[in-house]
Coordinates of C-alpha atoms and ligand atoms in Angstrom, one line a residue:
M1 CA 11.0 -0.6 16.3
S2 CA 11.0 -3.6 18.3
S3 CA 12.0 -5.7 15.3
T4 CA 13.4 -4.3 12.1
F5 CA 12.8 -4.4 8.6
H6 CA 15.7 -6.5 8.3
D7 CA 14.9 -8.7 10.9
K8 CA 11.4 -9.6 9.3
S9 CA 12.3 -9.7 5.8
N10 CA 15.1 -12.4 6.7
A11 CA 12.6 -14.4 8.5
F12 CA 10.2 -14.0 5.3
L13 CA 13.2 -14.9 3.1
K14 CA 14.0 -18.3 5.4
E15 CA 10.7 -19.8 3.8
E16 CA 12.5 -19.9 0.5
S17 CA 9.2 -21.3 -1.2
R18 CA 7.2 -19.0 0.1
S19 CA 9.3 -15.9 -0.7
N20 CA 9.6 -17.8 -4.4
W21 CA 6.0 -17.9 -5.2
H22 CA 5.3 -14.5 -3.5
D23 CA 7.6 -12.8 -6.0
K24 CA 6.2 -14.9 -9.0
A25 CA 2.7 -14.0 -8.0
L26 CA 3.3 -10.4 -7.7
W27 CA 5.4 -10.4 -10.8
Y28 CA 2.6 -12.2 -12.8
V29 CA 0.2 -9.1 -11.7
R30 CA 3.0 -7.0 -12.7
E31 CA 2.8 -8.4 -15.9
K32 CA -0.8 -8.4 -16.3
R33 CA -0.9 -4.6 -15.9
D34 CA 1.8 -4.2 -18.8
N35 CA -0.7 -6.1 -21.0
A36 CA -3.8 -4.1 -20.0
M37 CA -1.7 -0.7 -20.4
S38 CA -0.5 -1.8 -24.0
D39 CA -4.0 -2.1 -24.9
V40 CA -4.8 1.6 -24.3
P41 CA -2.6 3.8 -26.9
D42 CA -3.1 7.0 -24.8
W43 CA -1.9 5.5 -21.9
E44 CA 1.0 8.0 -21.3
K45 CA -1.4 10.9 -21.8
L46 CA -3.9 9.3 -19.3
R47 CA -1.2 9.3 -16.9
T48 CA -0.3 12.9 -17.5
A49 CA -4.1 13.9 -17.1
A50 CA -4.5 12.0 -13.9
S51 CA -1.5 13.7 -12.3
R52 CA -2.8 17.1 -13.4
I53 CA -6.2 16.7 -12.1
K54 CA -4.8 15.5 -8.9
A55 CA -2.3 18.4 -8.5
H56 CA -5.0 21.0 -9.3
T57 CA -7.2 19.5 -6.9
L58 CA -4.8 19.0 -4.1
T59 CA -3.8 22.6 -4.7
H60 CA -7.1 23.8 -4.3
L61 CA -8.2 21.6 -1.9
D62 CA -9.9 23.6 0.7
A63 CA -12.2 24.8 -1.9
Y64 CA -13.0 21.7 -3.4
L65 CA -13.7 20.3 0.2
L66 CA -16.1 22.8 1.1
D67 CA -17.7 22.1 -2.4
F68 CA -18.1 18.8 -1.6
E69 CA -19.3 19.2 1.7
A70 CA -22.1 21.7 0.6
A71 CA -23.2 19.4 -2.3
A72 CA -23.3 16.3 -0.1
A73 CA -25.4 18.0 2.3
A74 CA -27.8 19.2 -0.2
N75 CA -28.1 15.5 -1.0
G76 CA -29.3 14.7 2.2
V77 CA -26.0 13.2 3.2
R78 CA -24.3 14.1 6.7
V79 CA -20.6 15.1 6.6
H80 CA -18.5 14.6 9.6
W81 CA -14.7 16.1 9.7
A82 CA -12.2 14.2 11.5
K83 CA -8.7 15.7 12.3
D84 CA -7.0 12.4 13.4
A85 CA -7.8 8.8 13.7
T86 CA -9.3 9.1 17.0
E87 CA -11.9 11.6 15.9
H88 CA -12.6 9.2 12.8
N89 CA -13.2 6.4 14.9
R90 CA -15.3 8.4 17.8
A91 CA -17.3 9.7 14.8
I92 CA -18.4 6.2 13.3
Y93 CA -18.8 5.0 17.2
E94 CA -21.1 7.5 17.9
I95 CA -23.2 6.9 14.6
L96 CA -23.5 3.1 15.4
K97 CA -24.2 3.4 18.9
G98 CA -26.9 6.1 18.0
H99 CA -28.8 3.5 16.1
E100 CA -27.7 0.6 18.7
V101 CA -25.7 -1.1 16.0
T102 CA -23.4 -4.3 17.7
K103 CA -22.5 -5.6 14.5
V104 CA -21.5 -4.1 11.1
V105 CA -19.9 -5.4 8.0
K106 CA -17.1 -3.3 6.3
S107 CA -15.8 -3.6 2.8
K108 CA -11.9 -2.9 2.6
S109 CA -10.6 0.4 3.5
M110 CA -7.2 1.2 4.1
L111 CA -7.9 4.1 5.8
T112 CA -10.1 2.3 8.5
E113 CA -6.9 0.1 8.9
E114 CA -4.7 3.5 9.1
C115 CA -7.1 4.4 11.8
G116 CA -7.2 1.1 13.8
L117 CA -11.0 1.1 13.4
N118 CA -11.6 -2.4 14.2
P119 CA -10.1 -2.5 17.5
Y120 CA -11.4 0.8 18.4
L121 CA -15.1 -0.7 18.0
E122 CA -14.4 -4.1 19.0
A123 CA -13.1 -2.7 22.6
R124 CA -16.7 -1.2 22.5
G125 CA -18.8 -3.9 21.9
V126 CA -19.1 -3.6 18.2
E127 CA -18.4 -6.5 16.2
V128 CA -16.6 -5.6 12.9
I129 CA -16.6 -8.3 9.9
D130 CA -14.5 -7.5 7.1
T131 CA -16.1 -8.7 3.9
D132 CA -13.5 -8.3 1.2
L133 CA -12.5 -12.5 0.9
G134 CA -8.9 -11.4 1.4
E135 CA -9.6 -9.3 4.3
R136 CA -11.7 -11.8 5.8
I137 CA -9.1 -14.6 5.8
I138 CA -6.4 -12.1 7.4
Q139 CA -9.0 -11.0 10.0
L140 CA -10.0 -14.5 11.0
K141 CA -6.0 -15.2 11.0
G142 CA -5.5 -12.2 13.3
E143 CA -3.2 -10.3 11.1
P144 CA -3.0 -7.0 9.4
P145 CA -2.9 -6.8 5.1
S146 CA 0.3 -7.4 3.6
H147 CA -0.7 -5.8 0.3
I148 CA -3.3 -2.8 -0.1
V149 CA -4.9 -4.5 -3.1
L150 CA -4.4 -8.1 -2.4
P151 CA -4.3 -8.1 1.4
A152 CA -3.7 -12.1 1.9
I153 CA -1.4 -12.5 -1.1
H154 CA 1.1 -14.0 1.4
I155 CA -1.2 -17.0 2.3
T156 CA -1.4 -20.1 0.7
K157 CA -4.8 -22.0 0.0
E158 CA -3.6 -24.7 2.3
E159 CA -3.4 -21.9 5.2
V160 CA -6.9 -20.7 4.0
S161 CA -8.0 -24.0 4.3
E162 CA -6.8 -24.5 7.9
I163 CA -8.0 -20.9 9.0
F164 CA -11.7 -21.8 7.8
H165 CA -11.6 -25.1 9.1
S166 CA -10.6 -23.4 12.8
A167 CA -13.1 -20.8 12.2
W168 CA -16.0 -22.5 10.5
G169 CA -15.7 -26.1 10.7
T170 CA -15.0 -26.6 7.0
Q171 CA -13.7 -30.1 5.6
Q172 CA -10.1 -30.3 7.2
G173 CA -7.4 -30.5 4.3
N174 CA -9.9 -29.5 1.4
S175 CA -8.1 -26.6 -0.2
D176 CA -10.1 -26.4 -3.4
P177 CA -10.3 -22.6 -4.2
K178 CA -14.4 -23.0 -5.2
Y179 CA -15.2 -25.1 -2.0
L180 CA -13.4 -22.2 0.1
T181 CA -14.7 -19.4 -1.8
L182 CA -18.5 -20.9 -1.3
A183 CA -17.9 -21.4 2.3
A184 CA -16.7 -17.9 2.8
R185 CA -19.7 -16.7 0.8
A186 CA -22.1 -19.0 3.1
S187 CA -20.7 -17.3 6.4
L188 CA -20.5 -13.8 4.8
R189 CA -24.0 -14.0 3.8
E190 CA -25.0 -14.8 7.4
D191 CA -23.0 -11.8 8.3
F192 CA -24.5 -9.5 6.1
M193 CA -28.1 -10.4 7.3
T194 CA -27.4 -10.1 10.9
S195 CA -25.7 -7.2 11.0
G196 CA -26.9 -3.3 11.7
A197 CA -24.7 -1.1 9.2
A198 CA -22.3 -1.0 6.7
I199 CA -18.9 0.9 6.5
T200 CA -17.0 1.2 3.2
G201 CA -14.1 3.2 2.3
V202 CA -14.2 5.5 -0.7
N203 CA -11.9 5.4 -3.9
F204 CA -13.1 8.9 -5.2
A205 CA -15.0 11.8 -3.9
I206 CA -16.8 14.3 -6.5
A207 CA -16.7 17.7 -5.2
E208 CA -19.1 18.9 -8.1
T209 CA -22.0 16.3 -7.0
G210 CA -20.9 15.3 -3.5
E211 CA -21.3 11.5 -4.1
V212 CA -18.6 9.1 -3.3
V213 CA -17.1 6.2 -5.7
V214 CA -16.2 3.0 -4.6
C215 CA -14.6 0.3 -6.7
T216 CA -14.5 -3.4 -5.7
N217 CA -14.4 -6.7 -7.5
E218 CA -16.9 -8.6 -5.1
G219 CA -19.5 -6.6 -4.8
N220 CA -19.4 -6.6 -1.0
A221 CA -19.5 -2.8 -0.5
D222 CA -22.9 -2.8 -2.6
L223 CA -24.5 -5.5 -0.9
G224 CA -23.7 -3.9 2.6
T225 CA -24.9 -0.5 1.7
H226 CA -28.0 -1.8 -0.2
I227 CA -29.1 -4.3 2.8
H228 CA -28.8 -1.8 5.5
P229 CA -30.4 1.5 5.8
L230 CA -27.6 3.0 7.7
Q231 CA -24.3 3.4 5.6
I232 CA -21.1 4.9 6.5
H233 CA -18.1 6.0 4.2
S234 CA -14.5 6.6 5.4
M235 CA -12.6 9.0 3.1
G236 CA -9.4 10.9 3.3
I237 CA -9.1 14.3 2.2
E238 CA -6.9 13.6 -1.0
K239 CA -9.7 11.4 -2.3
L240 CA -11.5 14.4 -3.8
I241 CA -11.5 14.9 -7.9
P242 CA -13.4 18.1 -9.3
R243 CA -15.8 16.8 -11.4
R244 CA -17.8 13.8 -12.6
T245 CA -16.1 14.0 -16.1
D246 CA -12.8 13.6 -14.3
L247 CA -13.5 10.1 -13.1
G248 CA -13.3 8.2 -16.5
V249 CA -9.6 9.1 -16.3
F250 CA -8.9 7.3 -13.1
T251 CA -11.4 4.3 -13.4
R252 CA -9.4 3.6 -16.7
L253 CA -6.2 3.8 -15.0
L254 CA -6.7 2.4 -11.5
A255 CA -7.9 -1.4 -12.3
R256 CA -5.4 -1.7 -15.2
S257 CA -2.6 -0.7 -12.9
A258 CA -4.0 -2.7 -10.0
T259 CA -4.6 -6.0 -11.3
G260 CA -4.5 -5.7 -15.1
Q261 CA -8.3 -5.5 -15.3
P262 CA -9.9 -3.2 -17.9
I263 CA -12.1 -1.9 -15.0
T264 CA -13.2 -3.1 -11.5
V265 CA -16.5 -5.2 -11.4
Y266 CA -18.1 -2.9 -9.6
T267 CA -17.9 0.8 -10.0
S268 CA -20.2 2.2 -7.5
H269 CA -21.6 5.8 -7.2
F270 CA -23.5 6.5 -3.6
Q271 CA -25.0 9.9 -3.8
R272 CA -27.8 10.0 -1.2
P273 CA -29.5 8.1 1.2
K274 CA -32.1 5.4 0.6
P275 CA -35.3 6.7 1.5
G276 CA -35.9 6.2 5.1
G277 CA -32.0 5.5 5.5
E278 CA -29.0 7.3 6.6
M279 CA -25.7 8.2 4.9
H280 CA -22.9 9.6 6.5
I281 CA -19.4 10.4 5.1
V282 CA -16.4 10.8 7.5
I283 CA -13.9 13.1 6.1
V284 CA -10.1 12.3 7.6
D285 CA -7.1 14.4 7.8
N286 CA -4.8 12.5 10.0
G287 CA -1.7 14.4 8.9
R288 CA -2.8 14.9 5.1
S289 CA -2.9 18.6 5.4
R290 CA 0.5 18.6 7.0
R291 CA 2.1 16.5 4.2
L292 CA 0.4 19.0 1.7
G293 CA 2.4 21.4 2.9
E294 CA 5.8 19.7 2.3
E295 CA 7.7 20.8 -0.6
T296 CA 9.0 17.6 -1.6
F297 CA 6.5 15.0 -0.4
W298 CA 3.2 16.7 -0.9
S299 CA 2.9 14.7 -4.3
S300 CA 2.3 11.4 -2.4
L301 CA -1.1 12.9 -1.8
K302 CA -2.1 12.0 -5.7
C303 CA -1.8 8.2 -4.7
I304 CA -4.8 6.3 -5.7
R305 CA -3.9 3.0 -4.1
C306 CA -3.7 0.8 -7.1
G307 CA -0.7 -1.1 -5.5
A308 CA 1.4 -1.0 -9.1
C309 CA 4.4 0.4 -7.4
I310 CA 4.3 -2.4 -4.8
N311 CA 3.8 -5.4 -7.3
T312 CA 6.6 -4.2 -9.2
C313 CA 9.0 -3.5 -6.3
P314 CA 11.9 -6.3 -6.2
I315 CA 12.6 -5.4 -2.4
Y316 CA 8.8 -5.8 -1.9
R317 CA 8.2 -9.1 -3.6
R318 CA 11.0 -10.9 -1.7
S319 CA 10.7 -9.0 1.7
G320 CA 6.5 -9.3 1.8
G321 CA 4.3 -6.6 3.3
H322 CA 4.6 -7.4 6.7
S323 CA 8.3 -6.9 6.9
Y324 CA 7.3 -2.8 6.6
G325 CA 5.4 -2.7 10.0
H326 CA 3.4 0.1 8.2
T327 CA -0.5 -0.1 7.3
I328 CA 0.7 0.4 3.7
P329 CA 4.0 -1.5 2.5
G330 CA 5.9 -1.3 -0.4
P331 CA 7.6 2.0 -2.1
I332 CA 4.4 4.2 -1.5
G333 CA 4.5 2.8 2.3
S334 CA 8.2 3.9 2.4
I335 CA 7.7 7.3 1.4
L336 CA 4.3 7.6 3.7
A337 CA 5.3 6.2 6.7
P338 CA 8.5 8.3 7.8
D339 CA 6.2 11.3 7.6
T340 CA 4.1 9.9 10.4
D341 CA 7.3 8.7 12.6
L342 CA 10.5 9.1 11.5
R343 CA 12.3 7.3 14.1
R344 CA 10.0 4.3 13.8
Y345 CA 10.1 4.0 10.0
S346 CA 13.5 5.3 9.4
Q347 CA 14.9 1.9 7.7
L348 CA 12.2 2.2 5.1
P349 CA 13.6 4.6 2.5
F350 CA 16.6 2.3 2.5
A351 CA 14.6 -0.7 1.5
S352 CA 14.7 0.0 -2.1
T353 CA 17.1 -0.6 -5.2
L354 CA 16.1 3.1 -6.6
C355 CA 15.5 1.5 -9.7
G356 CA 12.9 3.6 -10.5
S357 CA 10.2 0.6 -11.4
C358 CA 7.8 2.2 -8.8
S359 CA 7.6 5.4 -10.4
E360 CA 7.8 4.2 -14.0
V361 CA 4.1 2.3 -13.5
C362 CA 2.7 4.5 -10.8
P363 CA -0.5 6.0 -12.9
V364 CA -0.6 9.5 -11.2
Q365 CA 3.4 9.7 -12.2
I366 CA 4.7 10.2 -8.4
D367 CA 8.3 10.4 -8.6
I368 CA 8.4 7.7 -5.7
H369 CA 12.0 6.7 -6.2
N370 CA 13.1 10.2 -5.8
Q371 CA 11.0 11.1 -2.8
L372 CA 12.6 7.6 -1.4
Y373 CA 16.1 9.1 -2.0
R374 CA 15.0 12.3 -0.7
W375 CA 13.7 10.6 2.8
R376 CA 17.4 8.8 3.0
Q377 CA 18.8 12.2 3.3
V378 CA 16.1 13.7 5.7
A379 CA 16.9 10.4 7.7
V380 CA 20.7 11.0 7.6
G381 CA 20.4 14.6 8.2
Q382 CA 18.2 13.9 11.4
G383 CA 20.6 11.3 12.8
Q384 CA 18.4 8.0 12.1
V385 CA 20.8 5.9 10.7
S386 CA 23.3 4.0 12.5
G387 CA 26.7 5.6 13.3
L388 CA 28.7 2.7 11.1
K389 CA 26.7 3.1 8.0
S390 CA 26.9 7.1 8.6
R391 CA 30.6 6.7 8.5
M392 CA 30.7 4.0 5.6
M393 CA 28.8 6.3 3.4
R394 CA 31.1 9.0 4.5
I395 CA 34.4 7.3 3.5
A396 CA 32.6 5.8 0.2
G397 CA 31.4 9.8 -0.7
K398 CA 35.4 10.8 -0.2
I399 CA 36.4 8.0 -2.3
L400 CA 33.9 8.1 -5.1
A401 CA 34.6 12.3 -4.9
N402 CA 38.4 11.6 -5.7
P403 CA 39.1 9.9 -9.0
R404 CA 42.8 9.1 -7.9
W405 CA 41.5 7.5 -4.4
Y406 CA 38.5 5.7 -6.5
R407 CA 40.9 4.2 -9.2
R408 CA 43.3 2.9 -6.3
V409 CA 40.4 1.4 -4.3
M410 CA 38.9 -0.3 -7.5
S411 CA 42.3 -1.9 -8.2
M412 CA 42.5 -3.2 -4.7
M413 CA 39.1 -4.6 -4.9
R414 CA 39.5 -6.1 -8.0
W415 CA 42.9 -7.6 -6.7
G416 CA 41.0 -8.8 -3.7
M417 CA 38.2 -10.4 -5.4
K418 CA 40.6 -12.3 -7.6
W419 CA 42.8 -13.9 -5.3
L420 CA 41.4 -13.8 -1.7
P421 CA 39.5 -16.9 -0.5
A422 CA 35.4 -16.5 -0.8
S423 CA 35.6 -16.8 3.1
W424 CA 37.0 -13.1 3.3
L425 CA 33.5 -11.8 2.0
H426 CA 31.2 -14.5 2.9
H427 CA 31.2 -14.6 6.5
R428 CA 28.5 -14.2 9.5
W429 CA 29.4 -10.6 10.2
N430 CA 28.9 -9.4 6.5
A431 CA 25.1 -9.4 6.0
W432 CA 25.7 -7.7 2.6
A433 CA 27.2 -10.5 1.1
K434 CA 24.3 -12.8 2.2
G435 CA 22.9 -14.4 -0.7
R436 CA 25.1 -12.6 -3.3
S437 CA 27.8 -14.0 -5.6
M438 CA 30.5 -12.0 -6.8
P439 CA 31.4 -12.0 -10.4
Q440 CA 34.6 -13.7 -11.7
I441 CA 37.1 -11.0 -12.4
K442 CA 39.0 -11.3 -15.6
N443 CA 42.2 -10.5 -16.6
K444 CA 42.6 -7.3 -18.9
N445 CA 43.7 -9.7 -22.0
D446 CA 41.1 -11.8 -21.5
E447 CA 38.3 -12.2 -23.9
Ligands
LIG1 S1 2.0 5.3 -5.3 FE1 1.2 5.2 -7.6 S2 1.8 3.1 -8.2 FE2 1.9 3.4 -6.0 S3 -0.1 2.4 -5.0 FE3 0.0 4.9 -5.3 S4 -0.9 5.3 -7.2 FE4 -0.6 3.0 -7.4

């Protein structure tokens, strides 16, 4: 990595006011999730049901994928298979080229981010307009999303005002959210009307019926797909669920876990092309089938991308999403990223307190903190942590394994914390002590 997680999170923390409100904003969403969850008496049963449905589907994925393809084809949908990001991007480009489309509207899709679809299409002369408001803001700013549900959570409304002013000539300094939203709406309406096709992500794909389900709050996926005869849906192989009756389990969990809403404003089912239109579904692997074969990490494929683990994570809230350097940040990103490139992302499993809050809130019961811990072992085993850190850990392990040594070291530390000056701990070579204050050590006889 050219710039490490530590460097980037340090830079984010330097702007204290931003990191403070970022932390508070996400904790607010986490609390909304808690309130929404407490309104559902069977919440834990729902989580268990969702986890089981996903486990069942993933362990029979070959059959369900073929069922889905057959049902979709019977509905008149054209299904494309893509083994990696390049095949995914090429498939979409070929469809657009076949219709001479040079401008396309896209609703939020982490998969197209993962595959780098925007730059791929733009390099071939196709303009891509992201139509989710947060996505459009970061697109204009030239940045990737910093959160999977709230992509522009790191940006203030004053900055949005500046971005819109530069892009569209809105009033300088006017950061009224209603004014900015109306400006975005006017610009996006124009884009919807002047583009030639719509691309969406997929939240769920139903094997029984061959339909895809897209959940949004802004209705932008619906607007694009209804205006344009040509619609393209991009989905990972893990989005499948067996039956339509399974869907209710997930829609009850998804919005509550993501933003504390009872349900997303739009839950749209796309089953067949419009009369005279074309509907394409691109099904992407991009490393997922390999992960499915991994004993410890396969269950990360259950993820429904709600972002709850991200909102609750004390490290993410303080570090900001861009520090992770991966399409998906936070705890779930830290178990997905090393699987794609352990050398590049070996720091991420260590960007956690292992408090377990991520696993606690996960609506599909992924044991995220255990997987983070396991990835640390893999990283150490493959020599992907610094020599100094490995040596320190080996020494710590020896001390912790020997009660006599442990007591001796603890008593030395107590003495040191009581009598040595603070500068002994707080100096520029001790990164660990930065921002930390040590507790006052009391005498044994003190109250
Ligand atoms: S791992 Fe769980 S909590 Fe995190 S985004 Fe995925 S489904 Fe949501």
